[in-house]
């Protein structure tokens, strides 16, 4: 949108011709059209250069601001994505740790305790 506004501000420097055609009819007139007028006008923007340069500078400022906002939004999104990937990697590491180390050790401990309990029970 800011880019389009800048392009529009730059186009304002181009003279814009206007053609007009008017027809009038008076109530008491016997003719269909009483008066016809035609005209051509051309605006000359160079006579008010300060105004058009100011519009162009403002549009350029808005474009720069929008581009800066875009870069900031991309950077923030990449940061959030990186944080999520780190969390996923940590979770994956925890799953591997539980699956490969903690659960087998816990099963062995329970099995050995159960074996000891059974052996103690048979001795009594």
Coordinates of C-alpha atoms in Angstrom, one line a residue:
X1 CA 0.0 0.0 0.0
X2 CA 2.9 2.4 0.9
X3 CA 4.6 1.5 -2.5
X4 CA 1.3 2.3 -4.3
X5 CA 1.0 5.6 -2.4
X6 CA 4.6 6.5 -3.4
X7 CA 3.9 5.7 -7.1
X8 CA 0.7 7.8 -6.9
X9 CA 2.7 10.8 -5.4
X10 CA 5.2 10.5 -8.2
X11 CA 2.4 10.5 -10.8
X12 CA 1.0 13.7 -9.4
X13 CA 3.8 15.5 -11.2
X14 CA 2.3 14.6 -14.6
X15 CA -0.2 17.1 -15.9
X16 CA -3.7 15.7 -15.9
X17 CA -5.9 17.0 -18.7
X18 CA -9.7 17.2 -18.2
X19 CA -12.3 17.5 -20.9
X20 CA -15.8 18.6 -20.1
X21 CA -19.1 18.9 -22.1
X22 CA -22.2 20.6 -20.6
X23 CA -25.6 21.0 -22.1
X24 CA -28.4 23.1 -20.5
X25 CA -32.0 23.5 -21.3
X26 CA -34.2 26.3 -19.9
X27 CA -37.7 25.6 -18.9
X28 CA -39.3 28.1 -21.3
X29 CA -37.1 27.2 -24.3
X30 CA -38.7 25.5 -27.2
X31 CA -35.4 23.8 -28.2
X32 CA -34.1 20.5 -26.7
X33 CA -30.8 22.1 -25.7
X34 CA -30.6 25.9 -25.1
X35 CA -26.9 26.1 -24.4
X36 CA -23.9 23.9 -25.0
X37 CA -20.5 24.4 -23.4
X38 CA -17.2 22.5 -23.8
X39 CA -13.9 22.9 -22.1
X40 CA -10.5 21.5 -21.7
X41 CA -8.4 22.1 -18.6
X42 CA -4.9 21.0 -17.7
X43 CA -3.5 21.2 -14.2
X44 CA 0.1 22.3 -13.9
X45 CA 1.6 20.7 -10.8
X46 CA 5.0 22.3 -11.3
X47 CA 3.7 25.6 -10.0
X48 CA 3.0 24.0 -6.6
X49 CA 6.2 21.9 -6.3
X50 CA 6.5 22.1 -2.5
X51 CA 3.2 20.4 -2.0
X52 CA 4.0 17.5 -4.4
X53 CA 7.5 17.1 -3.1
X54 CA 6.1 17.0 0.5
X55 CA 3.6 14.3 -0.6
X56 CA 6.4 12.3 -2.2
X57 CA 8.6 12.6 0.9
X58 CA 5.7 11.5 3.1
X59 CA 5.0 8.5 0.9
X60 CA 8.7 7.6 0.8
X61 CA 8.7 7.8 4.7
X62 CA 5.7 5.5 4.9
X63 CA 7.3 3.1 2.5
X64 CA 10.5 3.0 4.5
X65 CA 8.5 2.5 7.7
X66 CA 6.5 -0.3 6.2
X67 CA 9.7 -2.0 4.9
X68 CA 11.2 -1.7 8.4
X69 CA 8.0 -3.1 10.0
X70 CA 8.2 -6.0 7.5
X71 CA 11.8 -6.8 8.4
X72 CA 10.9 -6.6 12.1
X73 CA 8.0 -8.9 11.7
X74 CA 10.1 -11.4 9.8
X75 CA 12.8 -11.3 12.4
X76 CA 10.3 -11.8 15.2
X77 CA 8.6 -14.7 13.4
X78 CA 12.0 -16.4 12.8
X79 CA 12.9 -15.9 16.4
X80 CA 9.6 -17.5 17.5
X81 CA 10.2 -20.3 15.1
X82 CA 13.7 -20.9 16.4
X83 CA 12.4 -21.0 20.0
X84 CA 9.7 -23.5 19.0
X85 CA 12.3 -25.7 17.2
X86 CA 14.6 -25.6 20.3
X87 CA 11.6 -26.7 22.5
X88 CA 10.9 -29.5 20.1
X89 CA 14.5 -30.6 20.1
X90 CA 14.5 -30.5 23.9
X91 CA 11.3 -32.5 24.1
X92 CA 12.7 -35.0 21.7
X93 CA 15.9 -35.3 23.8
X94 CA 13.7 -35.9 26.9
X95 CA 11.7 -38.6 25.2
X96 CA 14.9 -40.4 24.1
X97 CA 16.3 -40.1 27.7
X98 CA 13.1 -41.5 29.2
X99 CA 12.8 -44.2 26.6
X100 CA 16.4 -45.3 26.3
X101 CA 17.7 -44.7 29.9
X102 CA 15.2 -44.0 32.6
X103 CA 12.4 -46.5 31.8
X104 CA 14.8 -49.5 31.2
X105 CA 16.6 -48.7 34.5
X106 CA 13.3 -48.3 36.3
X107 CA 12.1 -51.6 34.9
X108 CA 15.3 -53.3 35.9
X109 CA 14.9 -51.9 39.4
X110 CA 11.3 -53.0 39.7
X111 CA 12.2 -56.4 38.4
X112 CA 15.1 -56.8 40.8
X113 CA 13.0 -55.6 43.7
X114 CA 10.2 -58.0 42.8
X115 CA 12.8 -60.8 42.5
X116 CA 14.2 -60.0 45.9
X117 CA 10.7 -59.9 47.4
X118 CA 9.8 -63.2 45.9
X119 CA 13.1 -64.7 47.2
X120 CA 12.5 -63.2 50.7
X121 CA 9.0 -64.6 50.7
X122 CA 10.2 -68.1 49.9
X123 CA 12.8 -68.0 52.6
X124 CA 10.3 -67.3 55.4

